[in-house]
Coordinates of N, CA and C in Angstrom, one line a residue:
X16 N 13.5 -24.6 -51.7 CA 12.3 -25.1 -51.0 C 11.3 -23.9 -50.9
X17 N 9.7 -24.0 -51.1 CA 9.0 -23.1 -51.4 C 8.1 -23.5 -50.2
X18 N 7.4 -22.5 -49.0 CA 6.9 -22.8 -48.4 C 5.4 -22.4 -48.9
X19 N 4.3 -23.5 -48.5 CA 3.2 -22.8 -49.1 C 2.1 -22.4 -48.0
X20 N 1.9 -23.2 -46.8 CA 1.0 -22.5 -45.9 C 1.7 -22.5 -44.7
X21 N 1.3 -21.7 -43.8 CA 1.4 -21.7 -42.2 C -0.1 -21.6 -41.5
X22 N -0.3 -22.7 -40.7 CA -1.4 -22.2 -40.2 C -1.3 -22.4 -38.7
X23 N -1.7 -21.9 -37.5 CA -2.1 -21.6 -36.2 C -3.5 -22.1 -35.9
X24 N -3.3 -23.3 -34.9 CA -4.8 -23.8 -34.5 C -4.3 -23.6 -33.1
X25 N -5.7 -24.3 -32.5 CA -5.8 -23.7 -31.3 C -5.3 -24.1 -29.8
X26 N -4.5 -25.5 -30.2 CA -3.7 -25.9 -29.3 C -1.9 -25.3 -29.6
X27 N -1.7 -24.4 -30.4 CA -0.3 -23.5 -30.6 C 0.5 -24.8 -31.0
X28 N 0.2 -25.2 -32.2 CA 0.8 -26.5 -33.0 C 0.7 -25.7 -34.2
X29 N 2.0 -25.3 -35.1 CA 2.0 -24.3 -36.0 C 2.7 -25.8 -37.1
X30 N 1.7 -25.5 -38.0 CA 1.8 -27.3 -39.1 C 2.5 -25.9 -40.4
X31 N 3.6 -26.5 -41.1 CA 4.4 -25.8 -42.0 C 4.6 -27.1 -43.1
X32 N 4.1 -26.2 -43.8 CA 4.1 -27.3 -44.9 C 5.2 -26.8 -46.1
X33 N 6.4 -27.7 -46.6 CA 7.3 -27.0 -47.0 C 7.2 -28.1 -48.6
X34 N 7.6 -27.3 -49.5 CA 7.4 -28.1 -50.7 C 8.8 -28.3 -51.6
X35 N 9.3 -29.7 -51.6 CA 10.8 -29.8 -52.3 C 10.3 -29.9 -53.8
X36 N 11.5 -29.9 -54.3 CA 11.7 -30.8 -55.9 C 11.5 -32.0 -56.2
X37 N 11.5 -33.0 -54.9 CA 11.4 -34.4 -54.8 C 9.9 -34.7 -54.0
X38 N 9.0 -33.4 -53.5 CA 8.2 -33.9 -52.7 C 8.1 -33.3 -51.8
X39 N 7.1 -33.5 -50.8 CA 6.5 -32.8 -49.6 C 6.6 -33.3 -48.5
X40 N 7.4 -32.2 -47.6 CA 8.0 -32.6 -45.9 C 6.9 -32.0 -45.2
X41 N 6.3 -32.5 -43.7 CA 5.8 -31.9 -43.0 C 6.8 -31.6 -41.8
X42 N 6.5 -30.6 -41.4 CA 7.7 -29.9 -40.1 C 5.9 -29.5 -38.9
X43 N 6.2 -30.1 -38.0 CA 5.6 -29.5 -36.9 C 6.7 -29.1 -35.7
X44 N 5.8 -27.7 -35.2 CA 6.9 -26.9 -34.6 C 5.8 -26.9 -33.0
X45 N 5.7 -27.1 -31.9 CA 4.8 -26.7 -30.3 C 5.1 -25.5 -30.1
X46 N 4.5 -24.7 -30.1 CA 4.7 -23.4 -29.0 C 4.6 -23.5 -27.7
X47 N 3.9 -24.7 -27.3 CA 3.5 -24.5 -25.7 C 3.1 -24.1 -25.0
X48 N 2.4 -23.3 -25.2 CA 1.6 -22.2 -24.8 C 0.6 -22.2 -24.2
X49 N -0.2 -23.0 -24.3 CA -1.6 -23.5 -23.6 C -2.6 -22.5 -23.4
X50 N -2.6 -21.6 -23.7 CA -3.7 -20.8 -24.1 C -3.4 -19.9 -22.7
X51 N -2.5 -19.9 -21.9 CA -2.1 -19.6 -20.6 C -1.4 -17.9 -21.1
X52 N -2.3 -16.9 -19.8 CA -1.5 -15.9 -20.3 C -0.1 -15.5 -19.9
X53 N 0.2 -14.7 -20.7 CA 1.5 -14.4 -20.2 C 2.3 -14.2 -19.2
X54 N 1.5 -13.2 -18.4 CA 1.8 -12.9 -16.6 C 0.5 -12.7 -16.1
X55 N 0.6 -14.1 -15.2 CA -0.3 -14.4 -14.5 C -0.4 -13.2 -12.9
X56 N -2.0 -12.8 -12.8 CA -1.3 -11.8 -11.6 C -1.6 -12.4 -10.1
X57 N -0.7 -11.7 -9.3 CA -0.3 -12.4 -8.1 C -2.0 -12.2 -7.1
X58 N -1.8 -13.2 -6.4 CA -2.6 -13.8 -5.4 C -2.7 -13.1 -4.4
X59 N -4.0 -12.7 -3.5 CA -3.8 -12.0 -2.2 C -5.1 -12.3 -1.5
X60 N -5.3 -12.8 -0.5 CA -6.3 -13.3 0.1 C -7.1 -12.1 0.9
X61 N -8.7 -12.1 1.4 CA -8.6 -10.7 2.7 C -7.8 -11.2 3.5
X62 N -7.8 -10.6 4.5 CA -6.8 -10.2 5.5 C -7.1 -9.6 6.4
X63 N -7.1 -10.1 8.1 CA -8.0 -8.8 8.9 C -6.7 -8.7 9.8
X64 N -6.7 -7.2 10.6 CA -5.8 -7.0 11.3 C -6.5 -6.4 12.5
X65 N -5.7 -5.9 13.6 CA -6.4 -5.2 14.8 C -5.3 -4.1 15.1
X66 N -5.6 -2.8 15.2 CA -5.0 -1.9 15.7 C -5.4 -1.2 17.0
X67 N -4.8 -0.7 18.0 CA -5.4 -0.3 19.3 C -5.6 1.4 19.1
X68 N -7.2 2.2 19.5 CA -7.1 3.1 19.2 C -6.1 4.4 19.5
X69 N -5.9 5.4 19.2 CA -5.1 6.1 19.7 C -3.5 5.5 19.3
X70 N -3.2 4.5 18.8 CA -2.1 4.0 18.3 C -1.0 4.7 18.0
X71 N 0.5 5.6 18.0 CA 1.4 5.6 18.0 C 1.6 5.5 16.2
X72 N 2.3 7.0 15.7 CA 2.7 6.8 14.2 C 3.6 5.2 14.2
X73 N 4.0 4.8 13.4 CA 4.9 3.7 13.3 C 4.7 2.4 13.5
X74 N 3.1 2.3 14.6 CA 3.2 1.6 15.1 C 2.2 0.3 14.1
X75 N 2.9 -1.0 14.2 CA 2.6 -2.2 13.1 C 1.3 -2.8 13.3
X76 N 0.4 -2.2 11.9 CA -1.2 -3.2 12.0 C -0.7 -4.6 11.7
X77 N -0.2 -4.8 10.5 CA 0.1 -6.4 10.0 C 0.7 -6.1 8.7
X78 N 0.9 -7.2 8.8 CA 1.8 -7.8 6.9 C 0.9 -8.5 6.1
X79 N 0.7 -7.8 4.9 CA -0.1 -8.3 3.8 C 0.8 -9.2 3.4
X80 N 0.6 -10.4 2.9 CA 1.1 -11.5 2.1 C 0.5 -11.9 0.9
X81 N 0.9 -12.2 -0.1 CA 0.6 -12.5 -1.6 C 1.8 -13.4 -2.2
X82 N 1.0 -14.1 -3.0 CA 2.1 -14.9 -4.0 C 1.9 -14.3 -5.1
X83 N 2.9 -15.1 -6.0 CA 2.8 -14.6 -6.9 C 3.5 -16.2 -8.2
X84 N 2.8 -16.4 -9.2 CA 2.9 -17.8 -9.7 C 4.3 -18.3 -10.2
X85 N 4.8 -16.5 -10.9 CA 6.1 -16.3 -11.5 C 7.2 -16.4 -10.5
X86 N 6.7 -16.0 -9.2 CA 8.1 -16.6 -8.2 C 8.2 -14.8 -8.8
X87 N 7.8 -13.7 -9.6 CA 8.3 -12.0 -9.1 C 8.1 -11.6 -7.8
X88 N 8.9 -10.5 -8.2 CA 9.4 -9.4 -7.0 C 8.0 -8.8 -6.9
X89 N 6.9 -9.0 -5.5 CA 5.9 -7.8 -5.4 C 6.2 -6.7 -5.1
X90 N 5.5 -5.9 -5.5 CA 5.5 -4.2 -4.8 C 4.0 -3.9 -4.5
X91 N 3.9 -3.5 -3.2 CA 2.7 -3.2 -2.3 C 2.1 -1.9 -2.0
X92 N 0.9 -1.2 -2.4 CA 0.5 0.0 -2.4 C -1.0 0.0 -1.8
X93 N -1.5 0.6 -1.2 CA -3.0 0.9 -0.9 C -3.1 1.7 -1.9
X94 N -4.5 1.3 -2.4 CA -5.1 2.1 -3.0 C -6.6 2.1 -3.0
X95 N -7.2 1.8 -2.2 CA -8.5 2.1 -1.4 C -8.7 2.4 -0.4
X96 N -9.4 3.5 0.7 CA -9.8 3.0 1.7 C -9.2 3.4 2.6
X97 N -8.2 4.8 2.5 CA -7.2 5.1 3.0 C -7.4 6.7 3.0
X98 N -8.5 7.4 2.6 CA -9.0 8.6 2.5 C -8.2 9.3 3.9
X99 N -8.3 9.2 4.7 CA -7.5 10.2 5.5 C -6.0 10.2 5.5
X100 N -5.7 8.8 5.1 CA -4.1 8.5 5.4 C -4.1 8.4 6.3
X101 N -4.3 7.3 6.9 CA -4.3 7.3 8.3 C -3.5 6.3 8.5
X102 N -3.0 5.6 7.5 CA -2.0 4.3 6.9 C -1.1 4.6 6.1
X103 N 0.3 3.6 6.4 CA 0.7 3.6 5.7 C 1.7 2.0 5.4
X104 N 2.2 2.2 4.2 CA 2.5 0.6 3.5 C 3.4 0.4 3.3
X105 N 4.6 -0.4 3.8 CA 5.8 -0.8 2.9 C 5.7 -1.2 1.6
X106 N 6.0 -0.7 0.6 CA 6.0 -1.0 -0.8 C 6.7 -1.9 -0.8
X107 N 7.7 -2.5 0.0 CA 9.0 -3.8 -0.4 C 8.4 -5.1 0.1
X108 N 7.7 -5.0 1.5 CA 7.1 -6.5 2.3 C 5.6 -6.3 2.6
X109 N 5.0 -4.9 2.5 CA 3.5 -5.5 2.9 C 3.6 -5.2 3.7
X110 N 4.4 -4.7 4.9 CA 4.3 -4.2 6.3 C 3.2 -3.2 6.3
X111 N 1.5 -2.7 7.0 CA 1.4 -1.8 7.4 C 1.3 -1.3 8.3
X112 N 1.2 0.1 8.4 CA 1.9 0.6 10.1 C 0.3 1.7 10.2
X113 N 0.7 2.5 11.6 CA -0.3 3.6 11.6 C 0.9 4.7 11.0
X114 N -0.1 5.7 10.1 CA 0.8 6.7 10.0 C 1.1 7.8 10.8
X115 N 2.1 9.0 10.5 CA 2.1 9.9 11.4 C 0.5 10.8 11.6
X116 N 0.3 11.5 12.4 CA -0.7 12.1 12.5 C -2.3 11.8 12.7
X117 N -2.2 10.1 12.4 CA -3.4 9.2 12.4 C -4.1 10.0 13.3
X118 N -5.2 9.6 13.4 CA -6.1 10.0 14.5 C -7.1 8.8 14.6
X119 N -6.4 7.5 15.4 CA -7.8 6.4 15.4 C -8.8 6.4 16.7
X120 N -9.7 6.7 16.3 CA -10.9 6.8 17.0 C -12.0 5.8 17.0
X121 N -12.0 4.9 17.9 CA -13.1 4.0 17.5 C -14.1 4.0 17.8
X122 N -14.8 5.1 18.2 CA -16.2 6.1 18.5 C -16.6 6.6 17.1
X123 N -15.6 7.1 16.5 CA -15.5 8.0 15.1 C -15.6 6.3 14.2
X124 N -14.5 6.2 13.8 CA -14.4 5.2 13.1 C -14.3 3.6 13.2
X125 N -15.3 2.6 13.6 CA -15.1 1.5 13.7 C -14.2 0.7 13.0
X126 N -13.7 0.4 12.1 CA -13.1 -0.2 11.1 C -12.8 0.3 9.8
X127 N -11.4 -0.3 9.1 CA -11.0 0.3 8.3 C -11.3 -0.8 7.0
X128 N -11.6 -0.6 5.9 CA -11.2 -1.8 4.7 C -10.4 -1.0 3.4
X129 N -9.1 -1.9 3.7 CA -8.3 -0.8 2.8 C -7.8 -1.9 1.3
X130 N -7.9 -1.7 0.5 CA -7.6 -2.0 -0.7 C -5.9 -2.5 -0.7
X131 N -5.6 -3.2 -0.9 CA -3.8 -3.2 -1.4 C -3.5 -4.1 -2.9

């Protein structure tokens, strides 16, 4: 059997056209695929929290929450908006806390908007 074309259109329906001795088979094969990417990325809404000034290293602003489509394992990082460190993040749940040494001032600093 001698194959003579493969072609890819745009619903991922791959048509194989295969050529016998006695005649010509069509074979359709679905990929499924839906034009959908691969890894979809996880969901995170804003989020506001309140922290009291003068606050205590350790002490819990809130829990970021996110989905995620695949049902994966998230991992959680600030990465804006955090210039002094004055935060910090559980990378496993989203927990953030004040960090050591913070210094929250709400004369100095009214609010924080931190990226995660």
């Amino acid at each position: 059997m001698k194959l003579n074309t493969v072609q890819l259109i745009k619903k991922r329906i791959l048509y194989i056209y295969a050529v016998a001795a006695i005649g010509m088979t069509l074979f359709f094969i679905s990929c499924g695929d839906d034009d959908s990417p691969a890894n979809k990325k996880p969901e995170i809404q804003n989020q506001n929290f309140a922290v009291d000034e003068n606050s205590a290293a350790d002490t819990q602003v809130g829990k970021v929450t996110a989905t995620d489509a695949e049902q994966g394992k998230l991992t959680y990082s600030i990465t804006a908006g955090n210039g002094d460190g004055y935060f910090a993040i559980n990378g496993g749940n989203g927990q953030i806390t004040v960090a050591a040494n913070a210094d929250l001032d709400h004369e100095t600093t009214g609010s924080y908007s931190l990226t995660v």
